[in-house]
PDB file of C-alpha atoms in Angstrom:
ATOM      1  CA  UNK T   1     -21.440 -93.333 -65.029  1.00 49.00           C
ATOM      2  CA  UNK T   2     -17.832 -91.596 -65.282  1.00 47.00           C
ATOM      3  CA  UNK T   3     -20.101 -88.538 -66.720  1.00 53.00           C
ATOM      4  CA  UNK T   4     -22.621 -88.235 -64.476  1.00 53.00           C
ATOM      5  CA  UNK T   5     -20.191 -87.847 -61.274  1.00 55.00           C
ATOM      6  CA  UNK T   6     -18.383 -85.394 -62.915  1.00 59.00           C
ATOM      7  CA  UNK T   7     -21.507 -82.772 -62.420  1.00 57.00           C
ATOM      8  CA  UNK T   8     -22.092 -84.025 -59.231  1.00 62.00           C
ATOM      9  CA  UNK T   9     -18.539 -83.521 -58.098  1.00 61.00           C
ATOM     10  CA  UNK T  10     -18.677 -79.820 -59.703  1.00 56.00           C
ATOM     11  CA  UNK T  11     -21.940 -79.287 -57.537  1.00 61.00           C
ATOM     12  CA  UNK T  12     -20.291 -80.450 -54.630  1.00 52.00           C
ATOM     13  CA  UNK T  13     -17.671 -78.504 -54.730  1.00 56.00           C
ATOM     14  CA  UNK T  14     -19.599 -75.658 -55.666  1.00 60.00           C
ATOM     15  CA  UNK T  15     -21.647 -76.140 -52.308  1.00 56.00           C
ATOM     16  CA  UNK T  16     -18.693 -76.231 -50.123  1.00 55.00           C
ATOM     17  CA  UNK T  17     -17.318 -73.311 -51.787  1.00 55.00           C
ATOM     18  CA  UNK T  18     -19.907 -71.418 -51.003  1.00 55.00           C
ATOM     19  CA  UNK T  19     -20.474 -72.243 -47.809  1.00 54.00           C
ATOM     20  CA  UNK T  20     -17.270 -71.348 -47.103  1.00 48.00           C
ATOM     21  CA  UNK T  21     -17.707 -68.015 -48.556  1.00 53.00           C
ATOM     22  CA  UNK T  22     -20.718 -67.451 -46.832  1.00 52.00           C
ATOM     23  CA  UNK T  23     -19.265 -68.312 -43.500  1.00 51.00           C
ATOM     24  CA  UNK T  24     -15.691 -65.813 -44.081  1.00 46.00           C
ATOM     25  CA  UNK T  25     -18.476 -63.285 -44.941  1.00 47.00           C
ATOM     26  CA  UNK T  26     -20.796 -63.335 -42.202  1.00 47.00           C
ATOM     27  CA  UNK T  27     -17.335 -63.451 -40.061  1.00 51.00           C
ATOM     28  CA  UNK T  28     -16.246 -60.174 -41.285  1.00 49.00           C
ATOM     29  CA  UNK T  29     -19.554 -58.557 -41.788  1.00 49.00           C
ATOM     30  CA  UNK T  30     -19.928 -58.771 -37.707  1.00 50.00           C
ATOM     31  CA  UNK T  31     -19.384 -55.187 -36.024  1.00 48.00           C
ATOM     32  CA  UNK T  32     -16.225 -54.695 -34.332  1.00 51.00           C
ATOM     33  CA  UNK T  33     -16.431 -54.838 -30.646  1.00 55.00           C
ATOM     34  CA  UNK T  34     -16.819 -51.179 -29.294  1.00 57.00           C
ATOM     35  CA  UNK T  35     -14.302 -50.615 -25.995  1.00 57.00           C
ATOM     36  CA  UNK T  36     -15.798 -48.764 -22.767  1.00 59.00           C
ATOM     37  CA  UNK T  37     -15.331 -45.103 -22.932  1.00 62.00           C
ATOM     38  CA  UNK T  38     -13.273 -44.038 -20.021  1.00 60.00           C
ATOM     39  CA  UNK T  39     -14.910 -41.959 -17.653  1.00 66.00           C
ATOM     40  CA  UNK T  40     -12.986 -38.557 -17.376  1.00 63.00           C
ATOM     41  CA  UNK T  41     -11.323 -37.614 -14.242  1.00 64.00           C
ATOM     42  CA  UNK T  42     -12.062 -34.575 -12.515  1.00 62.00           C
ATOM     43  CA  UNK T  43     -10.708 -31.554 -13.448  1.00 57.00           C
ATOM     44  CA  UNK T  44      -8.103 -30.266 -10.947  1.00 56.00           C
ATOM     45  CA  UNK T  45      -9.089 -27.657  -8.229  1.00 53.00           C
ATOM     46  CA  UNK T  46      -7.773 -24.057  -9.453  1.00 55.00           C
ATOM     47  CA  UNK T  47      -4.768 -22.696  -7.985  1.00 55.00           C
ATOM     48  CA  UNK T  48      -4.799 -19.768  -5.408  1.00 59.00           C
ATOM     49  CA  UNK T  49      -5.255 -16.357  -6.858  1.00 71.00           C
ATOM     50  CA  UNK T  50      -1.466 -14.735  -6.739  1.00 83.00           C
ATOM     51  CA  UNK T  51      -2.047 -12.105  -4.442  1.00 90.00           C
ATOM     52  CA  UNK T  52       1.109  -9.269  -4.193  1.00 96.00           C
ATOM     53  CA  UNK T  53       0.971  -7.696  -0.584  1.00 97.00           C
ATOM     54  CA  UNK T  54       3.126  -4.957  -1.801  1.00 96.00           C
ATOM     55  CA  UNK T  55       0.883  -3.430  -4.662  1.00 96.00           C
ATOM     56  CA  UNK T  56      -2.539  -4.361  -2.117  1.00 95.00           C
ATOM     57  CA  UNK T  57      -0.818  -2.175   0.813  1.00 96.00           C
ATOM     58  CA  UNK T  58       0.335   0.696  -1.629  1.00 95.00           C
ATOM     59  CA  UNK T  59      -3.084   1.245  -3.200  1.00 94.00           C
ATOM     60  CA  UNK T  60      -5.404  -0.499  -0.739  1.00 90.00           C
ATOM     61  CA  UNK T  61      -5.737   2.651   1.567  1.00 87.00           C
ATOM     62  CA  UNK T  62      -3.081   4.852   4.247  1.00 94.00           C
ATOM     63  CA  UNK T  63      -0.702   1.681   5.127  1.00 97.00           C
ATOM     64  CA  UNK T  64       2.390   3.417   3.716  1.00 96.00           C
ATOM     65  CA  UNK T  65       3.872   3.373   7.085  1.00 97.00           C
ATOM     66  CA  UNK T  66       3.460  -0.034   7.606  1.00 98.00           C
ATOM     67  CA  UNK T  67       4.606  -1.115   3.961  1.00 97.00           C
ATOM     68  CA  UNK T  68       7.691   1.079   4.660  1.00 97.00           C
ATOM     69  CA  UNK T  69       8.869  -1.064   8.075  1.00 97.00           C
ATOM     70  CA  UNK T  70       7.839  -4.539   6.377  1.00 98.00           C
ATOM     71  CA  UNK T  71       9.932  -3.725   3.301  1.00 97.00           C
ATOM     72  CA  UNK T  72      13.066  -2.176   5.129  1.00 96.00           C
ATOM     73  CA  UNK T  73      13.188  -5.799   7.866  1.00 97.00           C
ATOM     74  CA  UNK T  74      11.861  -8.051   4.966  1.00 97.00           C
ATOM     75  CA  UNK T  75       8.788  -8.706   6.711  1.00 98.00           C
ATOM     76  CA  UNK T  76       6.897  -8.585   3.538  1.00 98.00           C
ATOM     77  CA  UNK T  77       8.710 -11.475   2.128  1.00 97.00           C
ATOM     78  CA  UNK T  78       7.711 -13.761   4.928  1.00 97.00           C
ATOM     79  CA  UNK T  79       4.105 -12.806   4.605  1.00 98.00           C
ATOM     80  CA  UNK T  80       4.532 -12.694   0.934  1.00 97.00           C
ATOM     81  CA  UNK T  81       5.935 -16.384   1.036  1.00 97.00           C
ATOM     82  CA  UNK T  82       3.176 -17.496   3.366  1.00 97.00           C
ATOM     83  CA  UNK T  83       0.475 -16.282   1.463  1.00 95.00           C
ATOM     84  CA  UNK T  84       1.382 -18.250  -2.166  1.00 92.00           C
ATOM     85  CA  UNK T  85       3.346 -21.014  -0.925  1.00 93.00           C
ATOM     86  CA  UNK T  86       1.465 -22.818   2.147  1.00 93.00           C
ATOM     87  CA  UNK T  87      -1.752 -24.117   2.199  1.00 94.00           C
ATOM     88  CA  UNK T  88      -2.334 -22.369   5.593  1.00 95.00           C
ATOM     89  CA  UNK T  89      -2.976 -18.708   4.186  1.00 97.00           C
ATOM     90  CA  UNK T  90      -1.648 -15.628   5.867  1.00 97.00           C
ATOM     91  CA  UNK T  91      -4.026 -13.153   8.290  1.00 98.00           C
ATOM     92  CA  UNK T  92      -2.399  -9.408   8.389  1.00 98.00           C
ATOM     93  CA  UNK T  93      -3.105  -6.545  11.306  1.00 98.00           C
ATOM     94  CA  UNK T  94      -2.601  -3.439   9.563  1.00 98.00           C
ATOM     95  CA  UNK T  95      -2.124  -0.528  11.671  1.00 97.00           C
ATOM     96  CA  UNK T  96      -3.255   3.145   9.154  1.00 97.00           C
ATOM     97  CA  UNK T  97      -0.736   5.978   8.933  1.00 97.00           C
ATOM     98  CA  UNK T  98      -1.989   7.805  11.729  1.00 96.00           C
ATOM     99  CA  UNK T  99      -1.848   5.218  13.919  1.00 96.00           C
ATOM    100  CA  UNK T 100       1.592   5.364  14.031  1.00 95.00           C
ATOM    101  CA  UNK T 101       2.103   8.924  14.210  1.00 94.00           C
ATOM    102  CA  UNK T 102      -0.272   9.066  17.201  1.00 92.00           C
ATOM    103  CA  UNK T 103       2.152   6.802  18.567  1.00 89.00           C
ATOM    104  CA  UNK T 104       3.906   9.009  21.243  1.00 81.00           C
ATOM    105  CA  UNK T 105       5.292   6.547  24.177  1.00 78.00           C
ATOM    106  CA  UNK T 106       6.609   4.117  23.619  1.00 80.00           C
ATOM    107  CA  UNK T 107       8.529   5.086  20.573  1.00 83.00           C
ATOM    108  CA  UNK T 108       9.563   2.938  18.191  1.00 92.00           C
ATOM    109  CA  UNK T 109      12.473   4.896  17.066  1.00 89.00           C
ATOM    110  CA  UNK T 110      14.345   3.477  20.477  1.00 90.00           C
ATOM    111  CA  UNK T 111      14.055  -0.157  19.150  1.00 95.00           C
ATOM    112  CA  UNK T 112      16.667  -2.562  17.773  1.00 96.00           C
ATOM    113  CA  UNK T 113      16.314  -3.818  14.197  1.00 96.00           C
ATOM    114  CA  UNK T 114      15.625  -7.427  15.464  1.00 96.00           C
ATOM    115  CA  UNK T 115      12.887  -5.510  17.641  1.00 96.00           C
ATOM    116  CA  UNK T 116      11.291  -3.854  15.348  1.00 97.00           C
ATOM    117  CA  UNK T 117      11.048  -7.378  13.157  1.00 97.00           C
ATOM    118  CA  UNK T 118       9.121  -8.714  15.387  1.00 97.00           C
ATOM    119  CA  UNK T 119       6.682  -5.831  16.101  1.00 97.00           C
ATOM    120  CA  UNK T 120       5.841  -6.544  12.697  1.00 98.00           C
ATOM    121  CA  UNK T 121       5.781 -10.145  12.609  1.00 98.00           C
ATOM    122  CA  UNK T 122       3.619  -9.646  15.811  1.00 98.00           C
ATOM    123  CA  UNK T 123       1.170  -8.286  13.269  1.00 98.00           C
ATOM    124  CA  UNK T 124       0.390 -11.843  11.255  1.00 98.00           C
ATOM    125  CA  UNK T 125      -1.363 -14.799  11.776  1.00 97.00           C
ATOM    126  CA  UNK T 126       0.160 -17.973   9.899  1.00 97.00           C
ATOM    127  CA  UNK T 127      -2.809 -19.132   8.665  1.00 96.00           C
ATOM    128  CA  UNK T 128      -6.179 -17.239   6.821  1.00 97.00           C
ATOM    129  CA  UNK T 129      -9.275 -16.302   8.881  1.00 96.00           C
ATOM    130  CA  UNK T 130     -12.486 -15.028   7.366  1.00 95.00           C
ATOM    131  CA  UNK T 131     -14.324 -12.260   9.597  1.00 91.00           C
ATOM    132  CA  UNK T 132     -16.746 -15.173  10.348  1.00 90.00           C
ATOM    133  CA  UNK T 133     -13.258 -17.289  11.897  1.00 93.00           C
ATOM    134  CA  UNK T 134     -12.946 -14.208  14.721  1.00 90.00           C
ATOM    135  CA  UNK T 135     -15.605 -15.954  17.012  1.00 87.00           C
ATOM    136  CA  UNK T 136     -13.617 -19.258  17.036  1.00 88.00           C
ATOM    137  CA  UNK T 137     -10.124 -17.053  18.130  1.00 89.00           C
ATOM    138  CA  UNK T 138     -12.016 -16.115  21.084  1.00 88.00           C
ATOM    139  CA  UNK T 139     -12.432 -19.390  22.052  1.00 90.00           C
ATOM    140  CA  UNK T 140      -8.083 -20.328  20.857  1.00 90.00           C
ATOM    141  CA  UNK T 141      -6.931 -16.898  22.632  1.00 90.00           C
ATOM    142  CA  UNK T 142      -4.348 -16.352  22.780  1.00 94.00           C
ATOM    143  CA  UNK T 143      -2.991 -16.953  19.872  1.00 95.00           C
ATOM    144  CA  UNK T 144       0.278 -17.629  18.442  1.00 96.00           C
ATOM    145  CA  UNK T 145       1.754 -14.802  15.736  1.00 97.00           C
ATOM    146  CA  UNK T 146       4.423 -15.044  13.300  1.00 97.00           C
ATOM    147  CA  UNK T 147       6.588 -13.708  16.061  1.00 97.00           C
ATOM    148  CA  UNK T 148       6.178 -17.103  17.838  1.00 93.00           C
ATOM    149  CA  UNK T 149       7.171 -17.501  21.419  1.00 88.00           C
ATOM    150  CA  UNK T 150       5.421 -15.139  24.022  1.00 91.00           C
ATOM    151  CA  UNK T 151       4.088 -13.119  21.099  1.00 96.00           C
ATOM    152  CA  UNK T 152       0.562 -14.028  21.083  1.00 96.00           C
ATOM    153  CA  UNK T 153      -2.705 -12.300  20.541  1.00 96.00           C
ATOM    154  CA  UNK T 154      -6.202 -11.749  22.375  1.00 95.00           C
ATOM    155  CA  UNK T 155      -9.511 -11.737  20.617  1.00 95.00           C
ATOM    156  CA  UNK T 156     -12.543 -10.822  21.847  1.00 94.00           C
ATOM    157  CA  UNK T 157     -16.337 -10.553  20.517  1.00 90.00           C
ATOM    158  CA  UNK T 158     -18.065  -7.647  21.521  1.00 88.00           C
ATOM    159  CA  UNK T 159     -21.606  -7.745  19.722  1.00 88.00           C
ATOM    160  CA  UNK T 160     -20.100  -8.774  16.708  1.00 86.00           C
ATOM    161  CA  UNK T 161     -17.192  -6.486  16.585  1.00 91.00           C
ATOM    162  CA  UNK T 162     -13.532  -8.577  16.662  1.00 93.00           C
ATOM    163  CA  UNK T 163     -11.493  -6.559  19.417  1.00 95.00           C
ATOM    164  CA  UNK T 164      -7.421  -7.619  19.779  1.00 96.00           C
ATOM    165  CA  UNK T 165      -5.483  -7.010  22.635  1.00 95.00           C
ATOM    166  CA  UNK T 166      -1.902  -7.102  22.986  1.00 91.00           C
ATOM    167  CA  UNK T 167      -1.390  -6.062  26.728  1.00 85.00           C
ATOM    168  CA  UNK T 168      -0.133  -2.459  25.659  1.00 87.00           C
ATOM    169  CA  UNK T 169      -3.065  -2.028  22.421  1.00 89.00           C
ATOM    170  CA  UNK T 170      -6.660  -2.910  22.898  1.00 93.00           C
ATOM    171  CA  UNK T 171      -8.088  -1.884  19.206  1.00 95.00           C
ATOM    172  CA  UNK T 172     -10.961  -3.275  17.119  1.00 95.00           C
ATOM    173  CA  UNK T 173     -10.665  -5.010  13.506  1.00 95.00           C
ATOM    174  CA  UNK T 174     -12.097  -1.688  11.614  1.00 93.00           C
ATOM    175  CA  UNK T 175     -12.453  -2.918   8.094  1.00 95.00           C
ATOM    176  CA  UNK T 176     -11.905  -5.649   5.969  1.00 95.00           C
ATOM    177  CA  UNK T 177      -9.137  -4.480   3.012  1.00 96.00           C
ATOM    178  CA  UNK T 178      -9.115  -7.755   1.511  1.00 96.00           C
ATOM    179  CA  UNK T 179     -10.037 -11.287   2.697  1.00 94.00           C
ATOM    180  CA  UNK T 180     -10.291 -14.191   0.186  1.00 95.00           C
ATOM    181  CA  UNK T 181      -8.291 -17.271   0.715  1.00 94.00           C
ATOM    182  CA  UNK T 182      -5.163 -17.394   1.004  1.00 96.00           C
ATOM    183  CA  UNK T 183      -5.002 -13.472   2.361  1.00 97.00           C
ATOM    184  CA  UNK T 184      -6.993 -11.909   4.693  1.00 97.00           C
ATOM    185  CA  UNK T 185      -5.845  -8.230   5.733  1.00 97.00           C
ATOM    186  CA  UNK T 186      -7.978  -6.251   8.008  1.00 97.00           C
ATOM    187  CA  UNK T 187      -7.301  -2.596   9.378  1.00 97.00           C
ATOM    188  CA  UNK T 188      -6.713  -1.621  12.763  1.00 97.00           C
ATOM    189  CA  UNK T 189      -6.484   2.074  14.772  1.00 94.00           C
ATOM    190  CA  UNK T 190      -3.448   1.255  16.305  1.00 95.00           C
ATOM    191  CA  UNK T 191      -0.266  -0.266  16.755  1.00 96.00           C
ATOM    192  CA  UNK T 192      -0.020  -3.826  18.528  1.00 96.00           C
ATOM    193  CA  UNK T 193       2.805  -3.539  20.846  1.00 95.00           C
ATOM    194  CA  UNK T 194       4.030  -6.772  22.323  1.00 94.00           C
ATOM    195  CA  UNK T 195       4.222  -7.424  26.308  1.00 92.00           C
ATOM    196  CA  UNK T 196       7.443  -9.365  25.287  1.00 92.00           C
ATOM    197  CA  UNK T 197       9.460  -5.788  23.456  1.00 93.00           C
ATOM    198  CA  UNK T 198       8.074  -3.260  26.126  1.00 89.00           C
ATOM    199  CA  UNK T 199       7.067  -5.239  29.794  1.00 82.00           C
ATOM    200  CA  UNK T 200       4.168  -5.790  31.459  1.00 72.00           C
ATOM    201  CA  UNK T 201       4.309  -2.435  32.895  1.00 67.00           C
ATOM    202  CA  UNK T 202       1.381  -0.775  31.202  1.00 63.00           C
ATOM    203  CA  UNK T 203       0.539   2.666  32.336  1.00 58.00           C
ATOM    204  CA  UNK T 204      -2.874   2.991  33.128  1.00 58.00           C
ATOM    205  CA  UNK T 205      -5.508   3.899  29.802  1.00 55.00           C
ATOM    206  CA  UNK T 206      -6.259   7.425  30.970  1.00 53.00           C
ATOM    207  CA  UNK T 207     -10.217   7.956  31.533  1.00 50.00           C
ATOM    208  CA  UNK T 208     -11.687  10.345  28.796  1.00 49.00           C
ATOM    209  CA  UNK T 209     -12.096  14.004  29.149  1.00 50.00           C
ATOM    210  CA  UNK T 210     -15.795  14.554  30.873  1.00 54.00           C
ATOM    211  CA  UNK T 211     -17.633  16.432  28.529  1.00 46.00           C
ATOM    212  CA  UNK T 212     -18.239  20.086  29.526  1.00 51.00           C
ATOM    213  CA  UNK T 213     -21.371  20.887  32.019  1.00 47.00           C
ATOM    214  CA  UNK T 214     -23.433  23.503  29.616  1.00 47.00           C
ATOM    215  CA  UNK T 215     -26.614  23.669  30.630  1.00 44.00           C
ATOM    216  CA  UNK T 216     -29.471  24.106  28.432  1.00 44.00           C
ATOM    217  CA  UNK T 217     -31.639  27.356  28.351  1.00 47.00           C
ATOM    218  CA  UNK T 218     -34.639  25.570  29.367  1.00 44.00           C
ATOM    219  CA  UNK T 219     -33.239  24.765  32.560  1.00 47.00           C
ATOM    220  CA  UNK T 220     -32.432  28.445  33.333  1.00 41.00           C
ATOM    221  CA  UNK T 221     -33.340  29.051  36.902  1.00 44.00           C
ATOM    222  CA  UNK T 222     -37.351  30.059  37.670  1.00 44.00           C
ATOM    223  CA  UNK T 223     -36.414  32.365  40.205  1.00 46.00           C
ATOM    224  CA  UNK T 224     -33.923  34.452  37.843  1.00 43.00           C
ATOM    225  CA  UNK T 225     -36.376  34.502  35.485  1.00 43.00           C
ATOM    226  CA  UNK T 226     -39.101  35.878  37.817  1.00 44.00           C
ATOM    227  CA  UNK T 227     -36.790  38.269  39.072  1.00 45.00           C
ATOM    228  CA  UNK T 228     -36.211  39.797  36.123  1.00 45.00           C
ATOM    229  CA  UNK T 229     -40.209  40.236  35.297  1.00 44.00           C
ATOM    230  CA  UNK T 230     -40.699  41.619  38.460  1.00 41.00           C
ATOM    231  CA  UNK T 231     -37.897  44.034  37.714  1.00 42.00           C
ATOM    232  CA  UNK T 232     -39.583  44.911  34.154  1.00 44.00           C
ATOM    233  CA  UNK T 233     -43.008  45.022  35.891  1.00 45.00           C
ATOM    234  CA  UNK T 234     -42.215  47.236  39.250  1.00 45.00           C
ATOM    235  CA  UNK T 235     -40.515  50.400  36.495  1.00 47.00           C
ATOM    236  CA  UNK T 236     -44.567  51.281  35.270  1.00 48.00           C
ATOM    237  CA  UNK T 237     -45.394  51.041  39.143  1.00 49.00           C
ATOM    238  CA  UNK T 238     -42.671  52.976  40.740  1.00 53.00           C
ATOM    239  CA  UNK T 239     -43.509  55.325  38.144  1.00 51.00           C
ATOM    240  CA  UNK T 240     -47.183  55.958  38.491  1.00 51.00           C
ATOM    241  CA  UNK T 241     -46.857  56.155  42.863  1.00 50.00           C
ATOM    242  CA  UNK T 242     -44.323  59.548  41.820  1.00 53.00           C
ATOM    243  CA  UNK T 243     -46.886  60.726  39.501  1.00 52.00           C
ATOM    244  CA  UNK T 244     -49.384  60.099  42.257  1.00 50.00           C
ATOM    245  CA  UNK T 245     -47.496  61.732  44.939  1.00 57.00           C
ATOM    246  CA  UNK T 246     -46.529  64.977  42.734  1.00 55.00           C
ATOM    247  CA  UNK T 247     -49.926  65.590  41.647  1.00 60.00           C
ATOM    248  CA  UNK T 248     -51.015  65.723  45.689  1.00 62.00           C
ATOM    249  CA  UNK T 249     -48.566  67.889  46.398  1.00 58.00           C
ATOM    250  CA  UNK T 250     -49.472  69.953  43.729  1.00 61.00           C
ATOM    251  CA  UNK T 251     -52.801  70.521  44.819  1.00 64.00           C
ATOM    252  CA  UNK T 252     -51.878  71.595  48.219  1.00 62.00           C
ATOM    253  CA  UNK T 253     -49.712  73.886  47.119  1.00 53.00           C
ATOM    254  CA  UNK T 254     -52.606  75.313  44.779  1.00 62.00           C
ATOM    255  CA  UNK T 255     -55.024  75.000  48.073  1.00 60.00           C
ATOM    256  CA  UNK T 256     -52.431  76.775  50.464  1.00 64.00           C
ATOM    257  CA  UNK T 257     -51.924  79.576  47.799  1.00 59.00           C
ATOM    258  CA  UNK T 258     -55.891  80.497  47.327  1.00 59.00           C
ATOM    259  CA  UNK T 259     -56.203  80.944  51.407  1.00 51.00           C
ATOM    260  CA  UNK T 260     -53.221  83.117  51.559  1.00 59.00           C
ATOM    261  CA  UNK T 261     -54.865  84.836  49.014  1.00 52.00           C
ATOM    262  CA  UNK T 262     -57.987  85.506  50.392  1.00 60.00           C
ATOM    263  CA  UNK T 263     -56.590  86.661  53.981  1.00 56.00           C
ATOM    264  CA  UNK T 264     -54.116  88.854  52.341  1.00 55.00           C
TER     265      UNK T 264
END
């Protein structure tokens, strides 16, 4: 009896450890559990394009006059600081070469320094507006400059074409030299001269030149014109009536000379 449980304990333990094999087995053989992937967030919005307002000016087209004033009163640094360290942009009026030296009365040489700062500031908006913005200034006018206080701006729309007034300038937005956020810089024919530097005592615009009254050679006078044909025409007549009249007398002088003849 002793033998036979022997085996059968051998087998029975040979189940179990078996079993338990097969069970640590299966345990490891399962595949790991796989996390979430994490969804990736979005990718930050690009920074500004570092724009430099003194190399734009210098090679953007004839602003050397107005580059020279913003460097000399530091102008350039406010606009400069504006444009790459808001979020609000910077909008620039600038006035060409020529529209300066067309600038006769009043003269800028007669201002102070603090002046002639804020003639320039007078020339930027704090904040960038596209060509397509103008229409909505029309509507905010007038509107505040860099200068701040009473030195605002006027805009008008005149089919499409951005006019600015400043009391003493009335000019037109001629060009676009560069406008992509944060800078917009557009060209103007002349100088924007504050009510708040020079008074409210603007002399009159004067009234253009009339063009000259030349009148065309198709509406030359009829009666000139006649005048001189009949002129042209009456030499062949006046003409022919002597050639008339000599040739009579000449036959009565021939006539009077045969009868003389034949009495004598």
């Amino acid at each position: 009896m002793k033998n036979m449980e022997s085996p059968m304990i051998f087998i029975v333990c040979s189940a179990l450890l078996l079993l338990c094999t097969s069970t640590a087995y299966a345990q490891t053989a399962k595949s790991p559990s796989i996390s979430p992937t994490p969804t990736p967030s979005p990718a930050p919005a690009p920074a500004p394009e570092y724009v430099n307002l003194t190399d734009l000016l210098t090679v953007a087209g004839p602003f050397q006059t107005f580059l020279t004033y913003l460097q000399s009163t530091k102008v350039i640094d406010t606009f400069q600081n504006q444009a790459n360290n808001t979020q609000e942009g910077v909008t620039i009026f600038v006035p060409t070469n020529s529209a300066f030296s067309s600038l006769k009365k009043p003269s800028l040489s007669n201002l102070t320094q603090d002046q002639l700062k804020s003639l320039l500031l007078f020339h930027g908006l704090p904040h960038f507006y596209s060509l397509s913005d103008f229409k909505n200034l029309t509507q905010l006018s007038p509107v505040p400059t860099f200068a701040g206080g009473q030195y605002t701006l006027n805009f008008t729309d005149v089919s499409g074409v951005a006019r600015i007034s400043s009391g003493w300038s009335n000019t037109k937005v001629s060009s676009s030299v560069h406008s992509t956020d944060p800078v917009a810089i557009y060209q103007v024919d002349k100088v924007l001269l504050p009510e708040a530097i020079f008074g409210t005592d603007i002399p009159p615009t004067p009234a253009p030149a009339p063009s000259p009254d030349i009148a065309p050679a198709a509406d030359t006078p009829s009666g000139a014109t006649s005048g001189g044909k009949a002129s042209t025409t009456s030499s062949p007549s006046n003409s022919s009536y002597k050639m008339i009249s000599w040739g009579i007398w000449s036959q009565l002088v021939l006539a009077l000379s045969g009868v003389l003849v034949l009495f004598l």
